[in-house]
Amino acid sequence: MATASASPAGDPLLALCSEVLARRRLVVVSNRGPLEYLPGADGQLQPRRGGGTVVTALSYLLPRFPFTWVASAMGEGDRKLLEQNPEGRVRSPIPGQKVTVRFVATHRRVYHKFY
């Protein structure tokens, strides 16, 4: 059951989301996800907030409701994460995000032909 971290009584969007997400699981699918991984100088993968319109639009919900986000493994760091974790599923380590991201790798030619 999803619960908001702020009282939904004073916020119609939170009230609606609380009502809907109490009965259903939210899954978002988009090209860009709410986080991305970049290789650090030491070779370790460093998470950071993802960019894009959908991420920005849903940023209000990220700290308030748990959900799953399916996104393209767009950069080198995302693809390395997939190599280390073949399921590609990772709970966001970014403070305030209650999202699990499932990265999906698409062959580069197919991806670029789409765009």
mmCIF file of C-alpha atoms in Angstrom:
data_model
loop_
_atom_site.group_PDB
_atom_site.id
_atom_site.type_symbol
_atom_site.label_atom_id
_atom_site.label_comp_id
_atom_site.label_asym_id
_atom_site.label_seq_id
_atom_site.Cartn_x
_atom_site.Cartn_y
_atom_site.Cartn_z
ATOM 1 C CA MET A 1 0.000 0.000 0.000
ATOM 2 C CA ALA A 2 1.457 3.366 -1.005
ATOM 3 C CA THR A 3 1.463 6.175 1.491
ATOM 4 C CA ALA A 4 2.369 9.809 1.017
ATOM 5 C CA SER A 5 5.008 11.413 3.216
ATOM 6 C CA ALA A 6 2.943 14.609 3.380
ATOM 7 C CA SER A 7 -0.706 14.864 4.357
ATOM 8 C CA PRO A 8 -2.825 14.392 1.233
ATOM 9 C CA ALA A 9 -5.702 16.322 2.823
ATOM 10 C CA GLY A 10 -4.267 19.678 1.782
ATOM 11 C CA ASP A 11 -3.076 18.592 -1.646
ATOM 12 C CA PRO A 12 -5.544 17.243 -4.224
ATOM 13 C CA LEU A 13 -2.780 15.568 -6.275
ATOM 14 C CA LEU A 14 -1.438 13.705 -3.237
ATOM 15 C CA ALA A 15 -4.968 12.724 -2.233
ATOM 16 C CA LEU A 16 -5.703 11.328 -5.695
ATOM 17 C CA CYS A 17 -2.371 9.486 -5.864
ATOM 18 C CA SER A 18 -2.862 8.057 -2.374
ATOM 19 C CA GLU A 19 -6.294 6.776 -3.340
ATOM 20 C CA VAL A 20 -5.227 5.252 -6.655
ATOM 21 C CA LEU A 21 -1.905 3.834 -5.455
ATOM 22 C CA ALA A 22 -3.507 2.189 -2.442
ATOM 23 C CA ARG A 23 -5.152 -0.200 -4.945
ATOM 24 C CA ARG A 24 -2.667 -0.299 -7.827
ATOM 25 C CA ARG A 25 1.043 -0.455 -8.440
ATOM 26 C CA LEU A 26 2.542 2.428 -10.437
ATOM 27 C CA VAL A 27 4.916 1.539 -13.269
ATOM 28 C CA VAL A 28 6.413 4.281 -15.445
ATOM 29 C CA VAL A 29 8.119 3.475 -18.746
ATOM 30 C CA SER A 30 10.166 6.136 -20.520
ATOM 31 C CA ASN A 31 13.394 6.576 -22.412
ATOM 32 C CA ARG A 32 15.129 8.447 -19.588
ATOM 33 C CA GLY A 33 14.849 7.376 -15.993
ATOM 34 C CA PRO A 34 14.910 9.188 -12.672
ATOM 35 C CA LEU A 35 18.556 8.277 -12.155
ATOM 36 C CA GLU A 36 21.602 7.520 -14.221
ATOM 37 C CA TYR A 37 24.995 6.097 -13.412
ATOM 38 C CA LEU A 38 28.293 7.669 -14.391
ATOM 39 C CA PRO A 39 31.696 5.998 -14.023
ATOM 40 C CA GLY A 40 33.713 7.857 -11.383
ATOM 41 C CA ALA A 41 37.446 8.573 -11.511
ATOM 42 C CA ASP A 42 37.981 5.503 -9.330
ATOM 43 C CA GLY A 43 35.908 3.325 -11.686
ATOM 44 C CA GLN A 44 32.995 3.093 -9.259
ATOM 45 C CA LEU A 45 29.543 3.868 -10.613
ATOM 46 C CA GLN A 46 28.154 7.126 -9.258
ATOM 47 C CA PRO A 47 24.385 7.673 -9.277
ATOM 48 C CA ARG A 48 22.846 11.047 -10.041
ATOM 49 C CA ARG A 49 19.365 12.353 -10.716
ATOM 50 C CA GLY A 50 18.265 11.725 -14.267
ATOM 51 C CA GLY A 51 17.062 14.468 -16.559
ATOM 52 C CA GLY A 52 14.265 14.845 -19.006
ATOM 53 C CA THR A 53 10.715 16.087 -19.134
ATOM 54 C CA VAL A 54 9.023 13.004 -17.683
ATOM 55 C CA VAL A 55 11.502 12.855 -14.791
ATOM 56 C CA THR A 56 10.914 16.531 -14.037
ATOM 57 C CA ALA A 57 7.143 16.158 -14.291
ATOM 58 C CA LEU A 58 7.090 13.232 -11.856
ATOM 59 C CA SER A 59 9.745 14.593 -9.480
ATOM 60 C CA TYR A 60 6.976 15.688 -7.107
ATOM 61 C CA LEU A 61 5.894 12.059 -6.696
ATOM 62 C CA LEU A 62 9.387 10.492 -6.438
ATOM 63 C CA PRO A 63 9.842 11.142 -2.701
ATOM 64 C CA ARG A 64 6.212 10.437 -1.840
ATOM 65 C CA PHE A 65 5.259 7.107 -3.416
ATOM 66 C CA PRO A 66 7.110 3.879 -4.147
ATOM 67 C CA PHE A 67 6.946 2.762 -7.768
ATOM 68 C CA THR A 68 8.851 1.074 -10.564
ATOM 69 C CA TRP A 69 10.395 2.966 -13.468
ATOM 70 C CA VAL A 70 11.558 1.172 -16.624
ATOM 71 C CA ALA A 71 14.133 3.191 -18.589
ATOM 72 C CA SER A 72 16.778 2.821 -21.278
ATOM 73 C CA ALA A 73 20.337 2.155 -20.215
ATOM 74 C CA MET A 74 21.494 5.252 -22.041
ATOM 75 C CA GLY A 75 25.040 5.846 -20.910
ATOM 76 C CA GLU A 76 28.194 3.886 -20.258
ATOM 77 C CA GLY A 77 27.498 3.770 -16.516
ATOM 78 C CA ASP A 78 23.964 2.435 -16.983
ATOM 79 C CA ARG A 79 25.267 -0.293 -19.293
ATOM 80 C CA LYS A 80 28.012 -1.211 -16.794
ATOM 81 C CA LEU A 81 25.355 -1.520 -14.116
ATOM 82 C CA LEU A 82 23.541 -3.976 -16.384
ATOM 83 C CA GLU A 83 26.738 -6.006 -16.798
ATOM 84 C CA GLN A 84 27.121 -6.178 -13.008
ATOM 85 C CA ASN A 85 23.424 -6.797 -12.416
ATOM 86 C CA PRO A 86 21.848 -8.628 -15.385
ATOM 87 C CA GLU A 87 18.321 -7.982 -14.100
ATOM 88 C CA GLY A 88 19.100 -4.266 -14.324
ATOM 89 C CA ARG A 89 16.876 -3.598 -11.334
ATOM 90 C CA VAL A 90 18.157 -1.166 -8.729
ATOM 91 C CA ARG A 91 16.543 0.689 -5.848
ATOM 92 C CA SER A 92 17.416 4.365 -6.234
ATOM 93 C CA PRO A 93 20.209 5.381 -3.855
ATOM 94 C CA ILE A 94 19.331 9.047 -4.373
ATOM 95 C CA PRO A 95 17.973 10.548 -1.139
ATOM 96 C CA GLY A 96 14.258 11.145 -1.326
ATOM 97 C CA GLN A 97 13.527 8.833 -4.256
ATOM 98 C CA LYS A 98 11.246 5.874 -3.481
ATOM 99 C CA VAL A 99 11.653 4.303 -6.881
ATOM 100 C CA THR A 100 13.065 1.079 -8.228
ATOM 101 C CA VAL A 101 14.589 1.484 -11.681
ATOM 102 C CA ARG A 102 14.729 -1.321 -14.224
ATOM 103 C CA PHE A 103 17.266 -0.493 -16.934
ATOM 104 C CA VAL A 104 16.767 -2.036 -20.363
ATOM 105 C CA ALA A 105 19.548 -2.200 -22.945
ATOM 106 C CA THR A 106 18.641 -1.724 -26.573
ATOM 107 C CA HIS A 107 21.086 -2.398 -29.374
ATOM 108 C CA ARG A 108 22.575 0.978 -30.359
ATOM 109 C CA ARG A 109 21.579 0.674 -34.018
ATOM 110 C CA VAL A 110 17.985 -0.063 -33.105
ATOM 111 C CA TYR A 111 17.938 2.798 -30.602
ATOM 112 C CA HIS A 112 19.363 5.319 -33.088
ATOM 113 C CA LYS A 113 17.056 4.169 -35.890
ATOM 114 C CA PHE A 114 14.114 4.828 -33.597
ATOM 115 C CA TYR A 115 15.258 8.387 -33.042
#
